[in-house]
Amino acid sequence: MTVTAASLLPVNTTLGVLLAVLLMAAVVVAARFHLGPGSGAGRSREIAVAGLRAAVQLAAVSFLITWVMRSLAGLIAFLLVMFAAAVRTAGRRITADSSWWRTSAPIAVGVAPVVAALLLTGLVPVKGIALIPITGILLGGALTATVLAGRRALDELALRHGEVEAAMALGFLDRDARLEIARPAASDALLPGLDQTRTVGLVTLPGAFVGMLLGGATPVMAGAVQLFVLIALMAVQSVAVTVTIELVARGRLHRPANS
């Protein structure tokens, strides 16, 4: 029997109610156990806003996607919006000062070469139905890696600033001293991608694999696409983490002095 998307997860009132209940459960748990950096609302408010934003954004995309798929100008505009949103989200997660926009470098340097290689080799056509989901996956991976690397690097430098000064007193350049402290902690940003790749097929069946199967692809084809996505993500995230660490070490990506 063929499995379809509708039979896997029908879109009806029951689904809407369950989504609302799950979102409320996440908000209540975060609020009850004070999950967050401070003693206030913490992450509970962010969870609620994120859930509502996701619903609104996906609804908007559902209406726009047909036009985007058929228009080259629409496709380019949509990809630029995706990139800008990734940069803004990553930058504001890392810092509240004006250096946030520099997260455009790790995201662009990580994603652009992979997308270019796919287009130049003809593996992916210049069509929205193929380019948008693949670029979105890569941008999402770069965003996550950049945020984790940037936050961990800056946290480590703030916590161990005495060691940075000691290294400089021993003759290290400012960039090298900061790099020695920040790099080990920031490299942990690669762990989620590594764990996902190591456990694929054993713990989870990721979205690309399931989506290909629902679209009628053979299990072998679905597996090949998922393997490409996982390896491409590791390449993108490795580059994004490296560039982020370098920006932090050079003082290009930083936090306000009083933070």
Coordinates of C-alpha atoms in Angstrom, one line a residue:
M1 CA 0.0 0.0 0.0
T2 CA 1.3 3.5 -1.0
V3 CA 1.8 5.9 1.9
T4 CA 0.8 9.5 1.2
A5 CA 1.4 12.7 3.0
A6 CA -2.3 13.1 3.7
S7 CA -2.6 9.7 5.3
L8 CA 0.6 10.3 7.4
L9 CA -0.6 13.6 8.9
P10 CA -4.0 14.8 7.8
V11 CA -4.6 18.5 8.0
N12 CA -7.8 18.9 10.0
T13 CA -9.2 20.3 13.3
T14 CA -7.7 17.5 15.3
L15 CA -4.2 18.5 14.1
G16 CA -4.8 22.1 14.9
V17 CA -6.0 21.3 18.5
L18 CA -3.0 19.0 19.0
L19 CA -0.5 21.6 17.8
A20 CA -2.1 24.2 20.2
V21 CA -1.9 21.7 23.1
L22 CA 1.8 20.9 22.4
L23 CA 2.7 24.5 22.1
M24 CA 1.0 25.3 25.4
A25 CA 2.8 22.4 27.0
A26 CA 6.1 23.7 25.9
V27 CA 5.3 27.2 27.2
V28 CA 4.1 25.9 30.5
V29 CA 7.1 23.6 31.1
A30 CA 9.5 26.4 30.2
A31 CA 7.7 28.8 32.5
R32 CA 7.3 26.3 35.4
F33 CA 10.9 25.4 35.5
H34 CA 12.3 28.9 34.7
L35 CA 14.1 27.8 31.5
G36 CA 16.0 30.8 30.4
P37 CA 18.9 33.0 31.2
G38 CA 17.0 35.2 33.8
S39 CA 14.3 34.9 36.4
G40 CA 11.6 36.5 34.3
A41 CA 9.5 35.0 31.5
G42 CA 12.7 33.2 30.2
R43 CA 12.2 31.1 27.1
S44 CA 8.4 30.5 27.6
R45 CA 7.5 33.7 25.8
E46 CA 10.0 33.0 23.1
I47 CA 8.5 29.6 22.6
A48 CA 5.0 31.0 22.3
V49 CA 6.1 33.7 19.8
A50 CA 8.2 31.2 17.8
G51 CA 5.2 28.8 17.5
L52 CA 2.8 31.6 16.4
R53 CA 5.4 33.0 14.0
A54 CA 6.0 29.6 12.4
A55 CA 2.2 29.2 11.8
V56 CA 1.9 32.7 10.2
Q57 CA 5.1 32.3 8.1
L58 CA 4.2 28.9 6.8
A59 CA 0.7 30.0 5.9
A60 CA 2.2 33.0 4.0
V61 CA 4.7 30.7 2.2
S62 CA 1.9 28.3 1.3
F63 CA 0.2 31.1 -0.6
L64 CA 3.4 32.5 -2.2
I65 CA 5.1 29.3 -3.1
T66 CA 3.2 28.8 -6.4
W67 CA 4.3 32.2 -7.7
V68 CA 7.9 31.7 -6.4
M69 CA 8.1 28.3 -8.2
R70 CA 7.2 29.8 -11.6
S71 CA 9.1 33.1 -11.5
L72 CA 12.9 33.5 -11.6
A73 CA 12.7 36.9 -10.0
G74 CA 10.4 35.5 -7.3
L75 CA 12.8 32.7 -6.7
I76 CA 15.8 35.0 -6.3
A77 CA 13.8 37.4 -4.0
F78 CA 12.7 34.5 -1.9
L79 CA 16.2 33.1 -1.5
L80 CA 17.5 36.6 -0.5
V81 CA 14.8 36.9 2.1
M82 CA 15.7 33.5 3.5
F83 CA 19.4 34.6 3.7
A84 CA 18.5 37.9 5.3
A85 CA 16.3 36.2 7.9
A86 CA 19.1 33.7 8.7
V87 CA 21.6 36.5 9.2
R88 CA 19.3 38.6 11.3
T89 CA 18.3 35.7 13.5
A90 CA 21.9 34.4 14.0
G91 CA 23.3 37.9 14.6
R92 CA 20.7 38.9 17.2
R93 CA 21.2 35.6 19.0
I94 CA 24.9 36.3 19.4
T95 CA 25.0 40.0 20.1
A96 CA 22.9 43.0 20.7
D97 CA 25.4 45.5 19.2
S98 CA 26.0 46.6 15.7
S99 CA 28.4 43.8 14.8
W100 CA 25.4 41.3 14.4
W101 CA 25.4 41.8 10.6
R102 CA 28.8 40.2 10.3
T103 CA 27.1 36.8 10.8
S104 CA 26.4 37.2 7.0
A105 CA 30.0 36.1 6.4
P106 CA 29.9 32.6 8.0
I107 CA 26.5 31.9 6.6
A108 CA 27.3 33.0 3.0
V109 CA 30.7 31.5 2.9
G110 CA 29.3 28.2 4.2
V111 CA 26.2 27.9 2.0
A112 CA 27.1 29.7 -1.3
P113 CA 29.8 27.3 -2.5
V114 CA 27.6 24.2 -2.0
V115 CA 24.7 25.8 -3.8
A116 CA 26.9 27.0 -6.6
A117 CA 28.4 23.5 -7.0
L118 CA 25.0 22.0 -7.2
L119 CA 23.9 24.4 -9.9
L120 CA 27.1 24.2 -11.9
T121 CA 27.1 20.4 -12.0
G122 CA 23.4 20.3 -12.9
L123 CA 22.5 18.2 -9.9
V124 CA 19.9 20.8 -8.9
P125 CA 18.1 22.8 -11.6
V126 CA 17.4 26.6 -11.3
K127 CA 13.8 25.8 -10.2
G128 CA 12.2 26.7 -6.9
I129 CA 10.8 23.3 -6.2
A130 CA 14.4 21.9 -5.9
L131 CA 16.5 25.0 -5.0
I132 CA 14.3 26.4 -2.2
P133 CA 14.2 23.4 0.1
I134 CA 17.9 22.5 -0.4
T135 CA 19.0 26.0 0.2
G136 CA 16.7 26.3 3.2
I137 CA 18.2 23.2 4.8
L138 CA 21.7 24.5 4.3
L139 CA 20.9 28.0 5.6
G140 CA 19.2 26.4 8.6
G141 CA 22.3 24.4 9.3
A142 CA 24.6 27.4 8.9
L143 CA 22.4 29.5 11.1
T144 CA 22.5 27.0 13.9
A145 CA 26.2 26.4 13.7
T146 CA 26.9 30.1 13.6
V147 CA 24.7 30.9 16.7
L148 CA 26.2 28.1 18.7
A149 CA 29.8 28.9 17.8
G150 CA 29.4 32.6 18.3
R151 CA 27.7 32.3 21.7
R152 CA 30.1 29.7 23.0
A153 CA 33.1 31.6 21.8
L154 CA 32.0 34.9 23.3
D155 CA 30.9 33.3 26.6
E156 CA 34.2 31.5 26.9
L157 CA 36.2 34.7 26.3
A158 CA 34.1 36.6 28.9
L159 CA 34.6 33.8 31.4
R160 CA 38.3 33.4 30.8
H161 CA 39.4 36.9 29.9
G162 CA 42.3 36.6 32.4
E163 CA 43.8 33.7 30.5
V164 CA 43.6 35.8 27.3
E165 CA 45.5 38.6 29.0
A166 CA 48.0 36.1 30.4
A167 CA 48.6 34.7 26.9
M168 CA 49.1 38.2 25.5
A169 CA 51.6 38.9 28.3
L170 CA 53.5 35.8 27.1
G171 CA 53.8 37.3 23.6
F172 CA 50.7 36.0 21.9
L173 CA 49.0 38.3 19.4
D174 CA 45.5 39.4 20.5
R175 CA 43.9 37.3 17.8
D176 CA 46.0 34.2 18.6
A177 CA 45.3 34.5 22.4
R178 CA 41.6 34.8 21.8
L179 CA 41.6 32.0 19.3
E180 CA 43.3 29.6 21.7
I181 CA 40.6 30.2 24.3
A182 CA 37.5 30.4 22.1
R183 CA 38.2 27.7 19.5
P184 CA 37.8 24.5 21.7
A185 CA 34.4 25.7 23.1
A186 CA 33.1 27.0 19.9
S187 CA 33.9 23.8 18.1
D188 CA 31.1 22.1 20.1
A189 CA 28.8 23.8 17.6
L190 CA 29.6 20.9 15.2
L191 CA 28.2 18.2 17.6
P192 CA 24.5 18.4 16.7
G193 CA 25.3 17.8 13.0
L194 CA 27.8 15.1 13.8
D195 CA 25.4 13.3 16.0
Q196 CA 22.6 13.6 13.5
T197 CA 24.8 12.1 10.8
R198 CA 26.1 9.3 13.0
T199 CA 22.7 8.2 14.1
V200 CA 20.8 8.6 10.8
G201 CA 18.7 5.5 10.1
L202 CA 19.3 4.2 13.7
V203 CA 17.6 7.0 15.8
T204 CA 15.9 9.2 13.2
L205 CA 14.7 9.2 9.6
P206 CA 15.3 12.9 8.7
G207 CA 12.9 15.0 6.7
A208 CA 14.6 14.8 3.3
F209 CA 14.4 11.0 3.4
V210 CA 10.8 10.9 4.5
G211 CA 9.8 13.6 2.0
M212 CA 11.4 11.8 -0.9
L213 CA 9.5 8.6 0.0
L214 CA 6.2 10.4 0.3
G215 CA 6.9 12.0 -3.1
G216 CA 7.2 8.5 -4.7
A217 CA 11.0 8.1 -4.8
T218 CA 12.6 4.7 -4.2
P219 CA 14.2 4.0 -0.8
V220 CA 17.7 4.0 -2.5
M221 CA 17.1 7.4 -4.1
A222 CA 15.7 8.8 -0.9
G223 CA 18.7 7.5 1.0
A224 CA 21.1 9.0 -1.5
V225 CA 19.5 12.5 -1.2
Q226 CA 19.5 12.3 2.5
L227 CA 23.2 11.3 2.5
F228 CA 24.0 14.3 0.4
V229 CA 22.1 16.6 2.7
L230 CA 23.9 15.3 5.8
I231 CA 27.4 15.5 4.3
A232 CA 26.7 18.9 2.7
L233 CA 25.5 20.2 6.1
M234 CA 28.7 19.0 7.8
A235 CA 30.7 20.9 5.2
V236 CA 28.6 24.0 5.5
Q237 CA 28.7 24.0 9.3
S238 CA 32.4 23.4 9.4
V239 CA 33.0 26.4 7.3
A240 CA 30.4 28.5 9.2
V241 CA 32.0 27.6 12.6
T242 CA 35.5 28.3 11.4
V243 CA 34.6 31.8 10.0
T244 CA 32.6 32.6 13.1
I245 CA 35.5 31.7 15.4
E246 CA 37.8 33.8 13.3
L247 CA 35.5 36.8 13.4
V248 CA 35.3 36.5 17.2
A249 CA 39.1 36.1 17.6
R250 CA 39.7 39.2 15.5
G251 CA 37.2 41.2 17.4
R252 CA 34.9 41.7 14.4
L253 CA 32.0 40.0 16.1
H254 CA 31.6 41.1 19.7
R255 CA 29.1 42.1 22.4
P256 CA 28.5 45.5 24.0
A257 CA 31.2 46.4 26.5
N258 CA 28.7 46.4 29.4
S259 CA 27.1 43.0 28.7

